[in-house]
Short mmCIF file of C-alpha atoms in Angstrom, two decimals:
data_model
loop_
_atom_site.label_atom_id
_atom_site.label_comp_id
_atom_site.label_asym_id
_atom_site.label_seq_id
_atom_site.Cartn_x
_atom_site.Cartn_y
_atom_site.Cartn_z
CA MET A 247 0.00 0.00 0.00
CA LYS A 248 1.30 3.38 -1.02
CA THR A 249 2.06 6.00 1.62
CA TYR A 250 1.59 9.57 0.47
CA ARG A 251 3.84 12.42 1.58
CA ILE A 252 2.06 15.77 1.49
CA LEU A 253 3.68 19.18 2.03
CA PHE A 254 1.52 22.24 2.67
CA VAL A 255 3.15 25.60 1.87
CA CYS A 256 2.26 29.19 2.73
CA LEU A 257 4.35 32.33 3.20
CA GLY A 258 5.47 32.17 6.84
CA ASN A 259 4.55 28.61 7.86
CA ILE A 260 2.70 29.64 10.99
CA CYS A 261 -0.99 29.97 9.95
CA ARG A 262 -2.31 28.24 6.84
CA SER A 263 0.23 25.53 6.07
CA PRO A 264 0.47 24.13 9.61
CA MET A 265 -3.33 24.10 9.65
CA GLY A 266 -3.23 21.98 6.50
CA GLU A 267 -0.59 19.69 7.96
CA PHE A 268 -2.58 18.99 11.13
CA VAL A 269 -6.08 18.91 9.58
CA LEU A 270 -5.15 16.37 6.89
CA ARG A 271 -3.33 14.26 9.45
CA HIS A 272 -6.40 14.29 11.70
CA ARG A 273 -8.86 13.53 8.89
CA ALA A 274 -6.67 10.65 7.68
CA GLU A 275 -6.58 9.21 11.21
CA GLU A 276 -10.36 9.53 11.48
CA ALA A 277 -10.73 7.65 8.19
CA GLY A 278 -8.43 4.88 9.42
CA VAL A 279 -5.73 5.69 6.86
CA GLY A 280 -3.38 7.76 9.02
CA HIS A 281 -0.64 5.19 8.42
CA ARG A 282 -0.81 6.00 4.67
CA ILE A 283 -0.45 9.79 4.97
CA HIS A 284 2.61 11.71 6.12
CA THR A 285 2.00 15.45 6.39
CA ASP A 286 4.37 18.35 6.82
CA SER A 287 4.42 22.07 6.11
CA ALA A 288 6.84 24.82 5.22
CA GLY A 289 6.98 28.48 4.30
CA THR A 290 8.43 30.20 1.27
CA SER A 291 9.91 33.04 3.33
CA GLY A 292 11.64 31.46 6.32
CA TRP A 293 10.63 34.52 8.35
CA HIS A 294 9.35 32.41 11.24
CA ASP A 295 11.83 29.52 11.18
CA GLY A 296 11.94 27.74 14.52
CA GLU A 297 8.69 29.28 15.81
CA ASN A 298 5.46 27.59 16.83
CA MET A 299 2.28 27.99 14.80
CA HIS A 300 0.20 31.14 15.23
CA GLN A 301 -2.03 31.22 18.30
CA GLY A 302 -5.12 31.51 16.07
CA THR A 303 -4.20 28.29 14.27
CA GLN A 304 -3.55 26.55 17.58
CA GLN A 305 -6.90 27.76 18.87
CA ILE A 306 -9.00 26.65 15.89
CA LEU A 307 -7.35 23.22 15.84
CA ALA A 308 -8.00 22.80 19.57
CA GLN A 309 -11.63 23.90 19.12
CA GLN A 310 -12.02 21.19 16.49
CA GLY A 311 -10.48 18.56 18.78
CA MET A 312 -7.36 18.30 16.62
CA ASP A 313 -3.78 17.96 17.81
CA ASN A 314 -1.66 21.10 17.54
CA THR A 315 1.53 19.97 19.29
CA GLY A 316 5.03 19.19 18.09
CA PHE A 317 5.19 21.85 15.38
CA THR A 318 8.19 23.98 14.42
CA SER A 319 8.11 26.38 11.47
CA SER A 320 10.59 25.84 8.65
CA LYS A 321 11.37 27.02 5.14
CA VAL A 322 10.88 25.04 1.92
CA LYS A 323 14.02 23.18 0.78
CA ARG A 324 15.15 22.34 -2.75
CA SER A 325 15.01 18.61 -1.89
CA ASP A 326 11.28 18.85 -1.06
CA ILE A 327 10.28 18.36 -4.70
CA ASP A 328 11.83 14.87 -4.59
CA HIS A 329 10.68 13.99 -1.09
CA TYR A 330 6.94 14.78 -1.35
CA ASP A 331 4.24 13.29 -3.58
CA TYR A 332 2.19 16.50 -3.43
CA ILE A 333 3.17 20.06 -2.57
CA LEU A 334 0.11 22.21 -1.99
CA ALA A 335 0.41 26.00 -2.15
CA MET A 336 -2.07 28.26 -0.39
CA ASP A 337 -2.11 31.05 -2.98
CA ASP A 338 -0.75 32.24 -6.32
CA ASN A 339 2.30 33.93 -4.77
CA ASN A 340 3.26 30.74 -2.93
CA LEU A 341 2.79 28.72 -6.12
CA ARG A 342 4.90 31.18 -8.12
CA ASP A 343 7.69 31.04 -5.51
CA LEU A 344 7.59 27.24 -5.51
CA GLU A 345 7.68 27.08 -9.31
CA LYS A 346 10.72 29.37 -9.29
CA LEU A 347 12.44 26.95 -6.93
CA PHE A 348 11.28 23.64 -8.45
CA GLY A 349 10.02 24.39 -11.95
CA LYS A 350 6.49 23.52 -13.01
CA HIS A 351 5.18 20.15 -11.86
CA PRO A 352 1.38 20.46 -12.18
CA GLU A 353 0.84 16.79 -11.29
CA LYS A 354 2.33 17.30 -7.83
CA LEU A 355 2.64 21.07 -7.27
CA PHE A 356 -0.61 23.05 -7.27
CA LYS A 357 -2.86 25.25 -5.15
CA LEU A 358 -4.88 23.68 -2.36
CA THR A 359 -8.04 25.34 -3.67
CA ASP A 360 -7.62 23.45 -6.97
CA LEU A 361 -8.99 20.47 -5.01
CA ILE A 362 -12.22 22.35 -4.25
CA PRO A 363 -13.08 24.19 -7.49
CA ASP A 364 -16.73 24.77 -6.47
CA SER A 365 -15.74 26.59 -3.27
CA GLY A 366 -15.74 30.02 -4.89
CA TYR A 367 -12.14 30.56 -3.73
CA ASP A 368 -9.01 30.61 -5.88
CA HIS A 369 -6.71 30.78 -2.84
CA VAL A 370 -6.79 30.23 0.90
CA PRO A 371 -7.03 33.69 2.51
CA ASP A 372 -4.25 34.35 5.00
CA PRO A 373 -5.71 34.78 8.50
CA TRP A 374 -2.54 36.67 9.50
CA TYR A 375 -4.13 39.52 7.53
CA THR A 376 -7.86 38.69 7.60
CA GLY A 377 -8.07 37.49 11.21
CA ASP A 378 -10.60 34.88 10.03
CA PHE A 379 -9.18 31.53 11.13
CA ASP A 380 -12.64 29.93 10.79
CA GLU A 381 -12.75 30.72 7.06
CA THR A 382 -9.26 29.31 6.60
CA PHE A 383 -10.16 26.19 8.56
CA ARG A 384 -13.30 25.55 6.46
CA LEU A 385 -11.31 25.74 3.22
CA VAL A 386 -8.40 23.65 4.49
CA ASP A 387 -10.73 21.03 5.93
CA SER A 388 -12.78 20.80 2.74
CA ALA A 389 -9.66 20.53 0.57
CA SER A 390 -8.17 17.90 2.92
CA MET A 391 -11.24 15.73 2.51
CA ALA A 392 -11.12 16.26 -1.26
CA LEU A 393 -7.46 15.17 -1.29
CA LEU A 394 -8.26 12.00 0.65
CA LYS A 395 -10.96 11.24 -1.97
CA LYS A 396 -8.56 12.03 -4.84
CA LEU A 397 -6.11 9.51 -3.35
CA ASP A 398 -8.93 6.92 -2.97
CA LEU A 399 -8.42 6.79 0.78
CA VAL A 400 -12.05 7.57 1.74
#
């Protein structure tokens, strides 16, 4: 049985991408396929390397009964393109930065919202700026479930 390695990427790796990392991990565990999914996250900027996730992300995960421990922010590495099966960007700027680093790989490198085309969103809004961690959670959760379906795990 194949194990999938998924990397979520945003700008600073403290709000959106760690939310993706922990939500997908939780949803995979709930579906009984946690052993087939390895999640991680990174930022394109490295501005918050070594920090914990944003308090708002911690709070929304805790409210949803999801683990939020054991996280440390880090920056995307060149080797990530070879290590992960899917690299999911939160917005166009993240995708552009990743394509500069890795080249175009549409089969494995795309925006998270591409998984939920009927959502009305073309990116995951950054709650660092919007303050709306609930909105971000809804999108990340919906896309996580769509990814599990795409991988035939639910």
